């Protein structure tokens, strides 16, 4: 039986359980969109910009068991989407990108959208395919889906030339789907692909695991943890499925827990051993105190990247145990005494079993746990109170975040953008459930929050999704909120409005005493909101916070897109900002340090 490539592609997406696609139709994918329109299982979502489509797909993947899927036009559509694709790539988020492609049956050159998309996508995807015949369509999409979820997850790109979409050809047998089974921990990954890839890898086998070697490494890790006087746990997004194991280990040994920014939801903030983001001069006082004399660090599901280490200012002990599914991350920035490759849940289960099998002196761990809990709690209370007592002319961020936390459920989802508010939220907003707090990380794209929150809302119709976005990032993708309005997806958007690109302007203030290209043009958030059919409220003072947040959350739950203009006060710097400035300045050569400080003093005096 013959079928068109478009029919086969949509059938493959249906078989994979895809419920939403994000993108814009064009000359090279209209056949795909016609088949999507005929599907009873898939809703094709029209976006305003392909960058928004990619962020929506990212948000859907991070907050559900499904995979965010794009259906885009080639060339400009692909390059527009690359910000979101890059974000997913560096963050390890599965994404499926289905793109149209130029005709490959005419022999003509200089066609519309004629660029080498595989070369374009290779640095930002786990794999990139170009389909050449109808019988490759289903197999390629299944393989792409499998690779996107395997090892360290990420985006996979599939180009379907327009002639393959339009015309009929022999299809692969229905049984092809059974050849592809997701085995996240052990499936080999492919960084470059040739035309014969499908033939080479049409049948996948699990890679052998050296059980004895793994057991030996787990035993070494247990030895180090049990011998340590002040062990610590540092967890990232890769440990999000291991929340129960992390709790068990922390409580069993009395270990304080710090997280990365993306890992903030991995360990509950109301647990007495939770310290906050990072462990160093860039972290909140509770984490600084609890990790001050850490002599053994168990790091799980993270890469020791720049943000979670405070510009690599984190002090890591010699006895570092590093657990990650991607062995490439080991020993990159900090050498590991023990490096264990594997799924976080599985490794932590083995480690906990090993520790429980030994004769422990429970009194020592109980005493350490009790002392640390008191230390952490006292520092947390003092730090929060210092923010709540801060005199500010505009809306105090701590009051805003406290009110938001009280107004939403623990299972509701909060999506951040890139900006000053990101680190305010990291320090002042408590998160209790895995997958309920997401943000751009290593790729660090501004404009992420609103489209990503829309993707999360599509995937989680029974949860309130809140986007927190700075006024600079709102200018980038704020109009994408019309997608939520058009599809009647309830959403709460808090625009932190101060008229500047504040994270950078704060960084400019000390060394330069001037603001260059960080002061925004004045604009009216409420007018933009009304213009796209959203509802709007404003918060101008601390006294308005509780009532407006309560009303906004209620109306968003009822299906409205609520855009709230918050006149935020950024006058107090976060501990993160102060810490990384201190760390980076300390690395300057003495002569350069004198020059920078001297220039700052001179400009401060002269204005």
Coordinates of C-alpha atoms in Angstrom, one line a residue:
X1 CA 0.0 0.0 0.0
X2 CA 1.2 3.5 -0.9
X3 CA 0.9 6.5 1.3
X4 CA 2.2 10.1 1.1
X5 CA 5.0 11.1 3.4
X6 CA 2.8 13.5 5.2
X7 CA 0.3 10.8 6.0
X8 CA 3.0 8.5 7.3
X9 CA 4.6 11.3 9.4
X10 CA 1.3 12.2 11.1
X11 CA 0.5 8.5 11.7
X12 CA 4.0 8.1 13.3
X13 CA 3.4 11.1 15.6
X14 CA 0.0 9.7 16.6
X15 CA 1.6 6.3 17.4
X16 CA 4.1 8.1 19.6
X17 CA 1.3 9.7 21.6
X18 CA 2.0 13.3 20.4
X19 CA -0.9 15.5 21.4
X20 CA 0.3 19.0 20.3
X21 CA 2.6 20.3 17.6
X22 CA 3.8 23.9 17.5
X23 CA 4.7 25.9 14.4
X24 CA 3.6 27.9 11.3
X25 CA 2.5 26.4 8.0
X26 CA 4.3 27.5 4.8
X27 CA 5.0 26.4 1.3
X28 CA 7.1 23.4 2.3
X29 CA 4.9 21.9 5.0
X30 CA 1.2 22.6 3.9
X31 CA 0.7 18.9 3.2
X32 CA 1.8 18.1 6.7
X33 CA -0.5 20.6 8.2
X34 CA -3.4 19.3 6.1
X35 CA -2.8 15.9 7.6
X36 CA -2.5 17.3 11.1
X37 CA -5.8 19.0 10.6
X38 CA -7.4 15.6 9.8
X39 CA -5.9 14.0 12.9
X40 CA -8.3 13.3 15.8
X41 CA -5.4 12.8 18.2
X42 CA -3.1 15.8 17.5
X43 CA -3.8 19.5 17.9
X44 CA -1.6 21.7 15.6
X45 CA -1.0 25.0 17.5
X46 CA -0.3 28.1 15.4
X47 CA 2.3 30.3 17.0
X48 CA 3.3 33.9 16.3
X49 CA 7.0 33.1 15.8
X50 CA 9.0 29.9 15.5
X51 CA 11.1 30.9 18.5
X52 CA 8.0 30.8 20.5
X53 CA 7.1 27.4 19.1
X54 CA 10.4 25.9 20.3
X55 CA 10.1 27.4 23.7
X56 CA 6.5 26.0 23.9
X57 CA 7.8 22.6 23.0
X58 CA 10.5 22.9 25.6
X59 CA 8.0 23.9 28.3
X60 CA 5.7 20.9 27.4
X61 CA 8.6 18.5 27.6
X62 CA 9.9 19.7 30.9
X63 CA 6.5 19.5 32.6
X64 CA 5.0 16.3 31.2
X65 CA 5.8 12.8 30.0
X66 CA 5.2 13.8 26.4
X67 CA 7.7 15.3 24.0
X68 CA 7.5 18.8 22.7
X69 CA 7.1 18.7 18.9
X70 CA 7.7 21.4 16.2
X71 CA 6.3 21.4 12.7
X72 CA 8.1 24.3 10.9
X73 CA 9.1 25.6 7.5
X74 CA 12.7 25.2 6.5
X75 CA 15.4 27.9 6.5
X76 CA 13.9 30.9 8.2
X77 CA 11.5 28.8 10.3
X78 CA 14.4 26.7 11.4
X79 CA 16.7 29.6 12.3
X80 CA 13.9 31.4 14.1
X81 CA 13.4 28.2 16.2
X82 CA 17.1 27.7 16.9
X83 CA 17.0 29.8 20.2
X84 CA 14.6 27.3 21.7
X85 CA 16.3 24.3 20.2
X86 CA 19.6 25.5 21.6
X87 CA 18.0 26.0 25.0
X88 CA 16.7 22.4 25.0
X89 CA 20.0 21.1 23.8
X90 CA 22.1 22.5 26.6
X91 CA 19.5 21.8 29.2
X92 CA 19.0 18.1 28.1
X93 CA 15.3 18.5 27.2
X94 CA 13.8 16.1 24.6
X95 CA 12.3 17.8 21.5
X96 CA 11.2 16.5 18.1
X97 CA 11.6 19.0 15.2
X98 CA 9.8 18.1 12.0
X99 CA 10.7 20.5 9.2
X100 CA 9.8 20.8 5.6
X101 CA 12.5 20.6 3.1
X102 CA 13.2 21.6 -0.5
X103 CA 12.4 19.2 -3.3
X104 CA 15.0 16.6 -4.0
X105 CA 13.5 15.2 -7.1
X106 CA 13.9 18.0 -9.6
X107 CA 17.7 18.5 -9.8
X108 CA 17.1 22.3 -9.5
X109 CA 19.4 24.6 -7.6
X110 CA 18.6 27.9 -5.7
X111 CA 15.2 26.8 -4.6
X112 CA 13.2 28.8 -2.1
X113 CA 14.6 28.1 1.4
X114 CA 17.6 26.2 -0.1
X115 CA 20.0 25.8 2.8
X116 CA 21.8 22.8 4.3
X117 CA 19.6 22.4 7.4
X118 CA 21.5 19.3 8.7
X119 CA 24.7 21.3 8.8
X120 CA 22.8 24.2 10.5
X121 CA 21.3 21.9 13.1
X122 CA 24.2 19.6 13.9
X123 CA 25.7 21.7 16.7
X124 CA 22.4 22.1 18.5
X125 CA 20.8 18.7 18.2
X126 CA 21.5 15.1 19.3
X127 CA 20.8 14.0 15.7
X128 CA 19.7 15.4 12.3
X129 CA 18.0 13.4 9.5
X130 CA 17.0 14.1 5.9
X131 CA 14.3 11.6 4.7
X132 CA 14.7 10.6 1.0
X133 CA 11.7 8.3 0.5
X134 CA 8.3 7.5 1.9
X135 CA 9.5 4.1 3.4
X136 CA 12.0 6.0 5.6
X137 CA 9.4 8.3 7.2
X138 CA 8.0 6.2 10.1
X139 CA 11.4 4.6 10.9
X140 CA 13.2 7.9 11.0
X141 CA 10.6 9.6 13.3
X142 CA 10.6 6.6 15.7
X143 CA 14.4 6.6 15.8
X144 CA 14.4 10.4 16.3
X145 CA 12.0 10.0 19.2
X146 CA 14.1 7.3 20.8
X147 CA 17.4 9.3 20.5
X148 CA 15.7 12.4 21.9
X149 CA 15.0 10.4 25.1
X150 CA 18.2 8.4 25.3
X151 CA 21.2 9.1 27.4
X152 CA 21.3 12.8 28.0
X153 CA 18.0 13.8 26.3
X154 CA 17.9 16.6 23.7
X155 CA 16.4 17.8 20.4
X156 CA 16.4 15.7 17.2
X157 CA 15.7 17.2 13.8
X158 CA 13.9 15.5 10.9
X159 CA 13.7 17.1 7.5
X160 CA 11.0 15.8 5.2
X161 CA 11.4 17.2 1.6
X162 CA 8.2 18.6 0.2
X163 CA 8.0 16.0 -2.6
X164 CA 8.2 13.2 -0.1
X165 CA 5.3 14.8 1.8
X166 CA 3.2 15.4 -1.3
X167 CA 3.5 12.1 -3.3
X168 CA 2.7 8.5 -2.5
X169 CA 5.3 5.7 -2.2
X170 CA 5.7 2.4 -0.5
X171 CA 5.5 2.6 3.3
X172 CA 7.6 0.7 5.8
X173 CA 5.6 -2.1 7.6
X174 CA 3.6 -1.3 10.6
X175 CA 5.8 -3.5 12.7
X176 CA 8.6 -1.0 12.4
X177 CA 7.5 0.7 15.6
X178 CA 8.5 -2.3 17.7
X179 CA 12.1 -2.0 16.6
X180 CA 12.5 1.1 18.7
X181 CA 12.4 0.9 22.5
X182 CA 13.4 3.7 24.8
X183 CA 16.3 2.7 27.1
X184 CA 17.4 6.0 28.5
X185 CA 20.5 5.0 30.4
X186 CA 22.3 2.8 27.9
X187 CA 21.3 3.6 24.3
X188 CA 24.3 4.9 22.3
X189 CA 24.1 8.5 21.1
X190 CA 25.0 9.8 17.7
X191 CA 26.6 13.2 17.1
X192 CA 26.9 13.1 13.3
X193 CA 24.7 11.3 10.8
X194 CA 25.1 10.1 7.3
X195 CA 22.5 9.0 4.7
X196 CA 22.9 5.3 5.6
X197 CA 22.3 5.9 9.4
X198 CA 18.9 4.3 9.3
X199 CA 20.2 1.1 7.8
X200 CA 23.1 0.9 10.3
X201 CA 20.9 1.5 13.4
X202 CA 17.5 0.1 12.4
X203 CA 18.0 -2.4 15.2
X204 CA 19.2 -1.2 18.5
X205 CA 20.7 -3.3 21.3
X206 CA 21.5 -2.3 24.9
X207 CA 25.0 -1.5 25.7
X208 CA 26.6 -3.9 28.2
X209 CA 27.0 -2.6 31.7
X210 CA 29.9 -3.7 33.8
X211 CA 28.0 -4.6 36.9
X212 CA 31.0 -5.3 39.0
X213 CA 32.7 -2.0 38.1
X214 CA 29.5 -0.1 39.0
X215 CA 29.1 -2.0 42.3
X216 CA 32.8 -1.1 43.1
X217 CA 32.2 2.5 42.4
X218 CA 29.1 2.6 44.6
X219 CA 31.0 1.0 47.4
X220 CA 33.7 3.6 47.1
X221 CA 31.1 6.4 47.2
X222 CA 29.6 4.9 50.3
X223 CA 33.0 4.7 51.9
X224 CA 33.6 8.4 51.3
X225 CA 30.2 9.5 52.5
X226 CA 30.4 7.5 55.7
X227 CA 33.9 8.6 56.5
X228 CA 33.1 12.3 56.0
X229 CA 32.5 14.6 59.0
X230 CA 30.5 17.1 56.9
X231 CA 29.1 15.5 53.7
X232 CA 26.9 17.5 51.3
X233 CA 24.4 16.8 48.5
X234 CA 24.3 18.9 45.3
X235 CA 21.5 18.0 42.9
X236 CA 20.4 19.1 39.5
X237 CA 17.7 18.7 36.9
X238 CA 19.0 15.2 36.1
X239 CA 18.0 14.0 39.5
X240 CA 14.3 15.1 39.2
X241 CA 13.1 11.5 39.1
X242 CA 15.0 10.6 42.2
X243 CA 13.3 12.9 44.7
X244 CA 12.4 10.0 47.1
X245 CA 15.9 8.6 47.0
X246 CA 17.5 12.0 47.7
X247 CA 15.2 12.5 50.7
X248 CA 16.0 9.1 52.0
X249 CA 19.8 9.6 51.7
X250 CA 19.7 13.1 53.2
X251 CA 17.7 12.0 56.2
X252 CA 19.6 8.8 56.7
X253 CA 23.0 10.5 56.9
X254 CA 22.0 14.0 58.0
X255 CA 23.3 15.6 54.7
X256 CA 22.4 19.2 53.7
X257 CA 21.1 19.6 50.2
X258 CA 21.8 22.4 47.7
X259 CA 20.5 22.5 44.2
X260 CA 21.3 24.0 40.8
X261 CA 18.9 26.6 39.4
X262 CA 17.1 24.1 37.2
X263 CA 17.2 21.6 40.0
X264 CA 15.4 23.8 42.4
X265 CA 12.3 21.7 42.2
X266 CA 14.1 18.4 42.7
X267 CA 14.3 18.7 46.5
X268 CA 11.4 20.3 48.5
X269 CA 12.1 23.7 50.0
X270 CA 10.1 22.9 53.1
X271 CA 12.4 20.0 54.0
X272 CA 14.7 21.0 57.0
X273 CA 17.8 19.9 55.1
X274 CA 17.1 22.1 52.1
X275 CA 19.6 25.0 51.8
X276 CA 18.9 26.7 48.5
X277 CA 20.7 27.2 45.1
X278 CA 24.4 26.6 45.1
X279 CA 27.0 26.4 47.9
X280 CA 29.4 29.3 48.1
X281 CA 29.7 33.1 48.5
X282 CA 27.0 33.4 45.7
X283 CA 24.4 31.4 47.6
X284 CA 22.0 32.3 50.4
X285 CA 23.4 32.3 54.0
X286 CA 21.8 29.0 54.8
X287 CA 23.8 27.2 52.1
X288 CA 27.0 29.1 52.9
X289 CA 26.8 28.0 56.5
X290 CA 25.7 24.4 55.9
X291 CA 28.4 23.8 53.3
X292 CA 31.1 25.8 54.8
X293 CA 33.3 22.9 55.9
X294 CA 31.9 20.2 53.5
X295 CA 34.5 17.5 53.1
X296 CA 32.7 15.1 50.8
X297 CA 30.2 16.2 48.1
X298 CA 27.7 13.9 46.3
X299 CA 26.7 15.7 43.1
X300 CA 23.8 14.1 41.2
X301 CA 22.4 15.0 37.7
X302 CA 24.4 18.2 37.0
X303 CA 27.4 19.4 35.1
X304 CA 29.0 22.0 37.4
X305 CA 28.1 24.7 34.9
X306 CA 28.7 28.4 35.3
X307 CA 25.4 29.5 36.9
X308 CA 25.0 26.8 39.6
X309 CA 28.7 27.2 40.6
X310 CA 28.5 31.0 40.8
X311 CA 30.9 31.6 37.8
X312 CA 32.9 28.6 39.0
X313 CA 33.5 30.2 42.4
X314 CA 32.1 27.1 44.2
X315 CA 34.6 25.4 46.4
X316 CA 34.4 21.6 45.8
X317 CA 36.1 19.2 48.2
X318 CA 38.7 16.7 47.1
X319 CA 36.2 13.9 47.9
X320 CA 33.7 14.6 45.1
X321 CA 31.3 11.9 44.0
X322 CA 29.8 12.7 40.7
X323 CA 26.7 10.8 39.3
X324 CA 25.4 11.6 35.9
X325 CA 23.9 9.8 32.9
X326 CA 26.3 11.6 30.5
X327 CA 30.0 10.6 31.2
X328 CA 31.2 13.5 29.1
X329 CA 30.5 15.8 32.1
X330 CA 32.9 14.1 34.5
X331 CA 36.1 15.9 35.5
X332 CA 35.4 18.9 33.2
X333 CA 35.5 21.7 35.8
X334 CA 36.1 19.8 39.1
X335 CA 37.9 16.5 39.3
X336 CA 35.9 13.6 40.8
X337 CA 37.2 11.1 43.3
X338 CA 34.5 8.8 42.2
X339 CA 32.5 9.2 38.9
X340 CA 29.5 7.0 38.4
X341 CA 27.7 6.9 35.0
X342 CA 24.0 6.0 35.1
X343 CA 20.5 7.0 35.8
X344 CA 20.2 9.0 39.0
X345 CA 17.4 7.0 40.5
X346 CA 19.1 3.7 39.9
X347 CA 22.5 4.8 41.2
X348 CA 21.0 6.4 44.3
X349 CA 19.0 3.3 45.0
X350 CA 22.2 1.2 44.9
X351 CA 24.0 3.7 47.0
X352 CA 21.3 3.8 49.7
X353 CA 21.1 0.0 49.8
X354 CA 24.9 -0.1 50.2
X355 CA 24.8 2.4 53.1
X356 CA 21.9 0.6 54.8
X357 CA 23.7 -2.7 54.6
X358 CA 26.5 -1.4 56.8
X359 CA 26.6 -1.0 60.6
X360 CA 25.9 2.7 61.1
X361 CA 26.3 4.8 64.2
X362 CA 22.9 6.3 64.0
X363 CA 23.5 8.7 67.0
X364 CA 26.2 10.5 65.1
X365 CA 24.1 11.1 62.0
X366 CA 21.0 12.1 64.1
X367 CA 23.1 14.6 66.0
X368 CA 24.5 16.1 62.8
X369 CA 21.1 16.2 61.3
X370 CA 19.6 18.1 64.3
X371 CA 22.4 20.6 64.4
X372 CA 22.2 21.3 60.7
X373 CA 18.4 21.7 60.7
X374 CA 18.6 24.4 63.4
X375 CA 21.4 26.1 61.5
X376 CA 19.6 26.1 58.2
X377 CA 16.3 27.2 59.6
X378 CA 17.7 30.1 61.5
X379 CA 19.6 31.4 58.5
X380 CA 16.6 31.0 56.2
X381 CA 14.3 32.9 58.6
X382 CA 16.8 35.7 59.1
X383 CA 17.5 36.1 55.3
X384 CA 13.8 36.2 54.4
X385 CA 13.1 38.7 57.2
X386 CA 15.9 40.9 56.0
X387 CA 14.1 41.1 52.6
X388 CA 10.7 41.6 54.1
X389 CA 12.0 44.5 56.2
X390 CA 13.8 46.1 53.3
X391 CA 12.5 49.6 52.7
X392 CA 11.7 49.9 49.0
X393 CA 9.9 52.6 46.9
X394 CA 8.3 50.1 44.6
X395 CA 7.1 46.5 45.1
X396 CA 9.3 44.4 47.3
X397 CA 10.1 41.1 45.5
X398 CA 10.0 39.1 48.7
X399 CA 6.5 40.2 49.5
X400 CA 5.4 39.4 45.9
X401 CA 6.9 35.9 46.0
X402 CA 5.5 35.1 49.4
X403 CA 2.0 36.1 48.2
X404 CA 2.3 34.1 45.0
X405 CA 3.4 31.0 47.0
X406 CA 0.3 31.3 49.2
X407 CA -2.0 31.7 46.2
X408 CA -1.0 28.7 44.1
X409 CA -0.9 25.0 44.8
X410 CA 2.3 23.0 45.4
X411 CA 1.7 21.2 42.1
X412 CA 1.1 24.3 40.1
X413 CA 3.9 25.4 37.7
X414 CA 6.1 28.5 37.7
X415 CA 8.1 29.4 34.6
X416 CA 10.9 32.0 34.7
X417 CA 12.6 34.0 32.0
X418 CA 16.2 35.1 32.0
X419 CA 16.8 38.2 34.1
X420 CA 17.2 39.7 37.5
X421 CA 13.9 38.1 38.6
X422 CA 15.4 34.6 37.9
X423 CA 17.8 34.9 40.8
X424 CA 15.3 36.7 43.1
X425 CA 13.0 33.7 42.5
X426 CA 15.9 31.3 43.2
X427 CA 16.4 32.9 46.6
X428 CA 12.9 33.9 47.6
X429 CA 10.4 31.5 46.1
X430 CA 9.9 28.1 47.6
X431 CA 9.3 25.1 45.4
X432 CA 7.9 21.7 46.7
X433 CA 7.3 19.4 43.8
X434 CA 9.6 18.1 41.0
X435 CA 8.9 19.7 37.6
X436 CA 7.0 22.7 38.9
X437 CA 9.7 25.3 38.4
X438 CA 11.5 25.7 35.1
X439 CA 13.7 28.4 33.6
X440 CA 16.3 28.9 30.8
X441 CA 19.7 27.8 32.0
X442 CA 23.0 27.3 30.2
X443 CA 21.8 28.7 26.8
X444 CA 20.0 31.3 28.9
X445 CA 17.6 32.7 26.3
X446 CA 15.6 35.8 27.1
X447 CA 12.0 35.5 25.9
X448 CA 11.6 32.0 27.2
X449 CA 9.0 32.3 29.9
X450 CA 5.8 33.2 28.1
X451 CA 5.9 30.7 25.3
X452 CA 7.3 28.0 27.6
X453 CA 4.5 28.6 30.0
X454 CA 2.0 28.2 27.2
X455 CA 3.5 24.8 26.3
X456 CA 3.4 23.8 30.0
X457 CA -0.3 24.9 30.2
X458 CA -1.2 22.8 27.1
X459 CA 0.4 19.8 28.8
X460 CA -1.1 20.5 32.2
X461 CA -4.7 21.7 31.8
X462 CA -5.5 21.0 35.4
X463 CA -2.7 23.1 36.9
X464 CA -2.2 26.9 37.0
X465 CA 0.9 27.9 35.1
X466 CA 2.5 31.2 36.0
X467 CA 5.1 33.0 33.8
X468 CA 7.4 35.5 35.5
X469 CA 9.1 37.7 32.9
X470 CA 11.2 40.9 33.0
X471 CA 10.0 43.8 30.9
X472 CA 12.9 43.4 28.5
X473 CA 12.1 39.7 27.8
X474 CA 8.4 40.7 27.6
X475 CA 9.3 42.9 24.6
X476 CA 10.8 39.8 22.9
X477 CA 7.9 37.3 23.1
X478 CA 5.1 39.0 25.0
X479 CA 2.9 39.0 21.9
X480 CA 3.1 35.2 21.9
X481 CA 0.5 35.4 24.7
X482 CA -2.1 35.8 21.9
X483 CA -1.6 32.0 21.3
X484 CA -2.9 31.3 24.8
X485 CA -5.8 33.7 24.2
X486 CA -6.6 32.1 20.8
X487 CA -6.6 28.6 22.2
X488 CA -8.4 29.6 25.5
X489 CA -5.5 28.5 27.7
X490 CA -5.7 30.1 31.1
X491 CA -2.4 31.6 32.1
X492 CA -0.9 34.0 34.7
X493 CA 1.9 36.3 33.5
X494 CA 3.7 38.6 35.9
X495 CA 5.7 41.3 34.2
X496 CA 8.4 42.6 36.5
X497 CA 8.6 46.1 35.1
X498 CA 11.3 48.6 36.1
X499 CA 12.3 50.0 32.7
X500 CA 15.8 48.4 32.5
X501 CA 17.6 45.2 31.7
X502 CA 18.3 45.0 35.4
X503 CA 20.6 42.0 35.7
X504 CA 23.1 43.7 33.3
X505 CA 22.5 47.3 34.4
X506 CA 23.3 46.2 38.0
X507 CA 26.4 44.6 36.7
X508 CA 27.3 47.8 34.9
X509 CA 26.7 50.0 38.0
X510 CA 29.7 49.1 40.1
X511 CA 32.6 48.9 37.5
X512 CA 31.2 51.5 35.0
X513 CA 28.9 53.8 37.0
X514 CA 26.9 54.2 33.9
X515 CA 24.2 52.2 32.0
X516 CA 24.9 51.5 28.4
X517 CA 22.0 50.1 26.3
X518 CA 20.2 48.7 29.3
X519 CA 17.5 51.4 29.8
X520 CA 14.4 50.4 27.9
X521 CA 11.9 52.5 26.0
X522 CA 8.8 53.3 28.0
X523 CA 5.8 51.2 27.2
X524 CA 2.4 50.4 28.6
X525 CA 2.0 46.7 29.5
X526 CA -1.8 47.0 30.0
X527 CA -2.3 48.4 26.5
X528 CA -0.4 45.5 24.9
X529 CA -2.4 43.0 27.0
X530 CA -5.7 44.5 25.9
X531 CA -4.5 44.6 22.3
X532 CA -4.1 40.9 22.1
X533 CA -7.3 40.1 24.1
X534 CA -5.7 39.3 27.4
X535 CA -7.0 40.6 30.8
X536 CA -4.8 42.9 32.8
X537 CA -4.2 44.1 36.3
X538 CA -1.4 46.1 37.9
X539 CA 0.5 46.1 41.2
X540 CA 2.0 49.5 42.1
X541 CA 2.7 49.0 45.9
X542 CA 3.2 46.4 48.5
X543 CA -0.3 47.0 49.9
X544 CA -1.8 45.8 46.6
X545 CA 0.2 42.6 46.2
X546 CA -2.0 40.1 48.1
X547 CA -5.4 41.2 46.7
X548 CA -4.2 41.5 43.1
X549 CA -2.3 38.2 43.1
X550 CA -5.4 36.5 44.6
X551 CA -7.7 37.9 41.9
X552 CA -5.2 37.2 39.1
X553 CA -4.8 33.6 40.1
X554 CA -8.5 33.1 40.4
X555 CA -9.2 34.5 36.9
X556 CA -6.4 32.6 35.3
X557 CA -7.8 29.3 36.8
X558 CA -11.1 30.3 35.2
X559 CA -9.4 30.4 31.8
X560 CA -8.3 34.0 31.3
X561 CA -4.9 35.0 30.2
X562 CA -4.0 37.4 33.0
X563 CA -1.1 39.8 32.4
X564 CA -0.1 41.7 35.6
X565 CA 2.1 44.7 35.4
X566 CA 4.3 44.7 38.5
X567 CA 6.3 47.8 39.4
X568 CA 9.1 45.8 40.9
X569 CA 11.9 47.2 43.0
X570 CA 15.4 45.8 42.1
X571 CA 17.4 48.2 44.3
X572 CA 18.6 45.3 46.5
X573 CA 21.0 42.9 44.8
X574 CA 20.6 39.2 45.2
X575 CA 23.3 37.3 47.0
X576 CA 24.0 35.5 43.7
X577 CA 24.7 38.9 41.9
X578 CA 27.0 40.0 44.7
X579 CA 28.8 36.7 44.9
X580 CA 29.7 36.4 41.2
X581 CA 30.9 40.0 41.1
X582 CA 33.2 39.3 44.0
X583 CA 34.4 36.0 42.5
X584 CA 35.1 37.5 39.0
X585 CA 36.9 40.5 40.5
X586 CA 39.1 38.3 42.6
X587 CA 40.4 36.6 39.5
X588 CA 41.7 39.8 37.9
X589 CA 45.4 40.5 38.0
X590 CA 46.3 43.1 40.6
X591 CA 47.1 45.8 38.0
X592 CA 43.8 45.2 36.3
X593 CA 41.9 45.1 39.6
X594 CA 43.4 48.5 40.5
X595 CA 42.5 49.9 37.1
X596 CA 38.9 48.8 37.4
X597 CA 38.4 49.9 41.0
X598 CA 40.1 53.2 40.2
X599 CA 37.9 53.9 37.2
X600 CA 34.8 53.1 39.2
X601 CA 35.9 55.5 42.0
X602 CA 36.7 58.2 39.6
X603 CA 33.4 57.9 37.8
X604 CA 31.6 57.8 41.1
X605 CA 33.2 61.1 42.1
X606 CA 32.9 62.9 38.8
X607 CA 29.6 61.4 37.8

